[in-house]
Amino acid sequence: MPSTPLISVVVPCYDEEAVLERTHRRLTAVLRRLPDCAHEVVYVDDGSRDGTWRTLASVTGGDPAVRLLRLTRNFGHQQAILAGLRAAAGDAVVTMDADLQDPPELIPELVERWRAGWSVVSARRTSRAGESRFKVVTAHVYYRLLAALADQPVALDTGDFRLLDRSVVRLLAELPEGEPYLRGSVCWAGFPETSVAYERLPRPAGRSKYSLRKMADLSRRGLVSCSPAPARAPAVIGLTWLGGAAMTVAVRRHRLPLAAWTFGCEAVLLGLLGEYLRLVHRELRGRPPYVLLERHPPQPGGQPAGPVPAPDGTVRPLAVARGAQDRAAQ
């Protein structure tokens, strides 16, 4: 780790004119107090319709530690974060929303955990003040449903407020996914992860831009990205239906119409097709077959032999490698 690491903060913004001045003031005050750290802030205007871009230019005042990105239109929250990650230069990158529901005052604790050796430090919500009962309940149920169905570990009750080591940022920036689901991608990568609990605050100004349609779209993206359950559902339904039909014939000795058997067979066949489509989906995403945590001995070209243990015994990843690159090195 550099003696004076650079901490980047990526802040996606969409119609946040009303709160940006307070956000920038609190954020920069926290970053300037970080011990032995340099900092930068990357604001990403995700096609705002209000005066967000003008406000950003005004409140940042040509600060050399601030970079501004403006997307041509509203591409979406995950795409805006990805644009910021690709532009950030920090040894560690914090992603957070602009509405101050994610308190900037938690950043020093995230950085402290990173310095202790963790590659991913997520902020885990213990409460969601200012949000409707419907949103709180549906979010609680969704995260647990996703964790139960996903074929990879999923962090519960965490959004996009987290710190990522440079090795994790590099991996996410290289993934060729047109519809990224960064929360799932971070979990999929498998880097050492810890969490810090916090109470999510009500927004001080403006209103939420996450409509029911956008929440449903993000939920769909997460489920399809992290879980094979949607592709396997037809096969499960078909097998269950055929099993029930067979039991009915065996126990009650009732003849069932041909349509009952046909439905079960069709559902099983659809499930098999779903499995092939899932394989195609995985290949089209272009993710590497694995992520390399460390290497002994180092590759030619000056890479270290292995990670330097932190005081608590944890290690930080050194490199991200694709399978083809590893085979070439051998």
C-alpha positions in Angstrom: 0.0 0.0 0.0 1.4 3.5 -0.8 2.5 5.6 2.1 0.0 8.2 1.0 -2.8 6.4 -0.8 -5.3 8.1 -3.0 -8.9 7.7 -2.0 -11.4 8.3 -4.8 -15.1 8.9 -4.2 -17.6 8.2 -7.1 -20.9 10.0 -6.8 -23.6 9.3 -9.4 -26.1 12.2 -9.7 -29.6 12.3 -11.3 -31.7 15.4 -10.7 -30.0 16.2 -7.4 -29.6 20.0 -7.8 -31.4 20.6 -4.5 -28.9 18.7 -2.3 -25.5 18.8 -4.2 -24.1 21.9 -2.3 -24.6 20.2 1.1 -23.3 16.9 -0.3 -20.1 18.4 -1.6 -19.5 20.4 1.6 -19.9 17.4 3.9 -18.0 15.1 1.6 -14.9 17.3 1.2 -14.8 18.1 4.9 -14.6 14.4 5.7 -12.0 13.7 3.0 -9.7 16.5 4.1 -9.6 15.0 7.6 -8.5 11.5 6.4 -5.0 10.9 7.9 -2.2 10.4 5.5 -4.4 10.2 2.4 -4.9 12.1 -0.8 -8.3 12.3 -2.2 -10.4 13.0 -5.3 -14.1 13.1 -6.0 -15.7 12.0 -9.3 -19.2 13.3 -9.9 -21.2 11.6 -12.7 -24.2 13.5 -14.0 -26.4 10.7 -15.3 -28.4 12.8 -17.9 -30.1 15.1 -15.3 -33.1 17.2 -16.4 -32.6 19.9 -13.8 -29.7 22.2 -13.1 -27.5 19.4 -11.7 -24.6 20.0 -14.1 -24.6 23.8 -13.5 -24.7 23.2 -9.8 -21.8 20.8 -9.9 -19.7 23.3 -11.9 -20.6 26.0 -9.4 -20.1 24.3 -6.1 -16.9 22.5 -7.0 -15.4 25.8 -8.2 -12.6 24.4 -10.3 -11.2 22.3 -7.4 -8.3 20.2 -8.8 -9.4 17.3 -6.6 -12.8 17.1 -8.3 -13.6 15.6 -11.7 -17.0 16.0 -13.4 -18.5 13.5 -15.9 -21.6 14.1 -17.8 -23.5 11.3 -19.7 -25.4 12.1 -22.8 -28.7 10.8 -21.3 -30.0 8.9 -18.3 -28.4 5.5 -18.7 -29.1 4.3 -15.2 -27.6 4.2 -11.7 -25.4 1.2 -12.3 -24.0 2.5 -15.6 -23.2 5.9 -14.0 -21.3 4.2 -11.2 -19.4 2.1 -13.7 -18.4 5.3 -15.6 -17.1 6.8 -12.4 -15.1 3.6 -11.5 -13.5 3.7 -14.9 -12.5 7.3 -14.4 -11.3 7.1 -10.8 -7.6 6.8 -10.2 -7.6 6.0 -6.5 -5.9 3.1 -4.7 -9.3 2.6 -3.1 -12.6 3.9 -4.5 -15.8 4.6 -2.5 -19.1 4.7 -4.3 -22.0 6.5 -2.7 -25.3 8.3 -3.7 -25.5 12.0 -3.8 -28.7 12.3 -1.7 -26.9 12.1 1.7 -28.8 9.0 2.7 -25.3 7.4 2.6 -23.5 9.6 5.3 -20.0 10.7 4.1 -18.9 10.6 7.8 -18.7 6.7 7.5 -15.9 6.9 4.9 -13.0 7.1 7.5 -14.2 3.7 8.9 -14.4 2.2 5.5 -10.8 3.4 4.8 -9.7 2.0 8.1 -11.0 -1.4 7.3 -9.4 -1.3 3.9 -6.0 -0.4 5.5 -6.5 -3.4 7.7 -6.4 -5.6 4.6 -10.0 -5.9 3.3 -10.5 -5.5 -0.4 -14.2 -4.8 -0.2 -15.8 -2.9 2.6 -19.6 -2.7 2.3 -21.9 -0.4 4.3 -24.7 -2.6 5.6 -28.0 -0.8 6.4 -29.5 -1.5 9.8 -32.5 0.8 9.3 -33.9 2.9 6.4 -35.3 6.1 7.8 -37.6 8.2 5.6 -38.5 5.3 3.3 -42.0 3.9 2.9 -43.0 0.7 4.7 -43.5 -0.9 1.3 -40.0 -0.2 0.2 -38.5 -1.4 3.5 -40.4 -4.7 3.4 -39.9 -5.5 -0.3 -36.1 -4.7 0.0 -35.8 -7.0 3.1 -37.6 -9.8 1.3 -35.8 -9.3 -2.0 -32.3 -9.5 -0.5 -33.1 -12.7 1.3 -34.8 -14.3 -1.7 -31.8 -13.4 -3.8 -29.4 -14.9 -1.2 -31.4 -18.1 -1.2 -31.5 -18.5 -5.0 -28.1 -17.1 -6.0 -25.3 -19.5 -7.0 -22.8 -17.1 -5.3 -22.6 -15.4 -1.9 -24.8 -12.3 -1.6 -24.2 -9.5 0.9 -27.5 -8.8 2.7 -29.0 -5.3 3.2 -26.2 -3.6 1.2 -26.6 -1.2 -1.7 -23.8 0.6 -3.6 -22.3 2.4 -0.7 -19.0 0.6 -0.3 -15.2 0.9 -0.7 -13.4 -1.2 -3.4 -9.7 -1.9 -3.6 -8.0 -0.9 -6.9 -7.8 -4.6 -7.9 -11.6 -4.9 -7.6 -12.2 -1.7 -9.5 -9.9 -2.9 -12.3 -11.9 -6.1 -12.6 -15.3 -4.4 -12.6 -14.1 -1.9 -15.2 -13.0 -4.7 -17.5 -16.2 -6.7 -17.4 -17.9 -6.4 -20.8 -21.4 -6.3 -19.5 -23.9 -3.9 -21.1 -26.3 -4.2 -18.2 -24.1 -4.3 -15.2 -25.3 -5.3 -11.7 -22.3 -4.2 -9.7 -23.6 -5.5 -6.4 -23.7 -9.0 -7.8 -20.4 -8.6 -9.7 -18.6 -7.6 -6.5 -20.0 -10.7 -4.7 -19.2 -12.9 -7.7 -15.5 -11.8 -7.7 -15.0 -13.3 -4.3 -12.5 -10.8 -2.9 -12.1 -10.6 0.9 -15.1 -8.6 2.1 -16.3 -7.1 5.4 -19.1 -4.7 6.3 -19.7 -1.7 8.5 -23.2 -1.2 9.9 -25.0 2.1 9.6 -28.4 3.7 9.8 -29.6 5.0 6.5 -30.8 8.6 6.9 -33.7 10.3 5.2 -32.8 12.6 2.3 -32.5 16.2 3.3 -33.9 17.6 0.1 -35.4 16.5 -3.2 -37.1 13.1 -3.7 -36.1 9.6 -4.6 -35.6 9.0 -8.4 -36.0 5.2 -8.0 -39.5 4.6 -9.2 -41.3 1.3 -8.8 -40.4 0.5 -12.4 -36.7 1.2 -11.8 -36.7 -0.9 -8.6 -38.4 -3.8 -10.4 -35.9 -3.5 -13.3 -32.9 -3.6 -10.8 -34.4 -6.5 -9.0 -34.9 -8.4 -12.3 -31.3 -7.7 -13.3 -30.0 -8.9 -10.0 -32.0 -12.1 -10.1 -31.1 -13.0 -13.7 -27.5 -12.0 -13.1 -26.9 -13.9 -9.8 -29.3 -16.8 -9.9 -30.1 -19.8 -12.2 -33.6 -20.1 -10.7 -35.5 -18.3 -13.5 -34.0 -20.5 -16.2 -34.7 -23.7 -14.1 -38.2 -22.8 -13.0 -40.0 -24.4 -16.0 -38.2 -27.7 -15.4 -39.0 -27.6 -11.7 -42.7 -26.9 -12.4 -42.8 -29.6 -15.1 -41.2 -32.3 -13.0 -43.5 -31.3 -10.0 -46.5 -31.5 -12.3 -45.6 -34.9 -13.8 -44.8 -36.2 -10.3 -48.2 -35.1 -9.1 -49.9 -36.6 -12.1 -48.2 -39.9 -11.6 -49.2 -40.0 -8.0 -52.8 -39.3 -8.9 -52.8 -42.2 -11.3 -51.0 -44.6 -8.9 -53.0 -43.7 -5.7 -56.4 -42.8 -7.0 -56.3 -44.9 -10.2 -57.7 -42.0 -12.2 -56.9 -41.6 -15.8 -55.7 -38.1 -16.6 -56.3 -36.4 -19.9 -53.4 -36.3 -22.4 -53.2 -32.5 -21.9 -52.1 -32.9 -18.3 -49.1 -35.0 -19.3 -48.3 -32.8 -22.3 -48.1 -29.7 -20.1 -45.6 -31.4 -17.8 -43.4 -32.6 -20.7 -43.5 -29.2 -22.4 -42.4 -27.5 -19.1 -39.5 -29.9 -18.7 -38.4 -29.2 -22.3 -38.6 -25.5 -21.7 -36.5 -25.9 -18.6 -33.8 -27.7 -20.7 -33.8 -24.9 -23.2 -33.5 -22.5 -20.4 -30.4 -24.2 -19.2 -28.8 -23.8 -22.6 -29.9 -20.2 -22.8 -28.3 -19.7 -19.3 -25.0 -21.1 -20.6 -25.2 -18.7 -23.6 -26.0 -15.8 -21.3 -22.9 -16.6 -19.1 -20.6 -16.8 -22.2 -21.9 -13.5 -23.7 -21.2 -11.7 -20.4 -17.6 -12.4 -21.0 -16.6 -12.8 -17.4 -13.2 -14.5 -16.7 -13.5 -18.1 -15.5 -11.7 -17.2 -12.2 -10.1 -14.3 -10.3 -6.5 -14.7 -9.1 -5.9 -13.6 -5.5 -2.1 -14.1 -5.4 0.7 -15.8 -7.2 3.9 -17.6 -6.0 6.4 -17.1 -7.4 5.7 -13.8 -9.2 5.2 -13.5 -12.9 8.2 -12.2 -14.9 7.9 -8.4 -15.1 8.2 -7.4 -11.5 5.0 -8.5 -9.8 5.4 -9.2 -6.1 5.6 -12.8 -4.9 2.5 -12.4 -2.8 0.4 -10.1 -0.7 1.8 -8.4 2.3 -0.2 -9.5 5.4 -2.0 -6.8 7.3 -1.8 -6.5 11.1 -4.9 -8.6 11.5 -3.6 -11.4 9.3 -5.7 -10.7 6.2 -4.3 -10.2 2.7 -5.1 -7.9 -0.2 -5.4 -9.2 -3.8 -2.5 -8.5 -6.0 -3.8 -9.3 -9.5 -6.8 -10.1 -11.6 -6.2 -12.6 -14.4 -8.2 -14.2 -17.1 -7.8 -17.9 -17.7 -6.2 -17.3 -21.1 -3.6 -15.0 -19.6 -2.8 -17.5 -16.9 -2.4 -20.3 -19.4 -0.1 -18.1 -21.5 2.0 -17.4 -18.5 2.4 -21.1 -17.8 
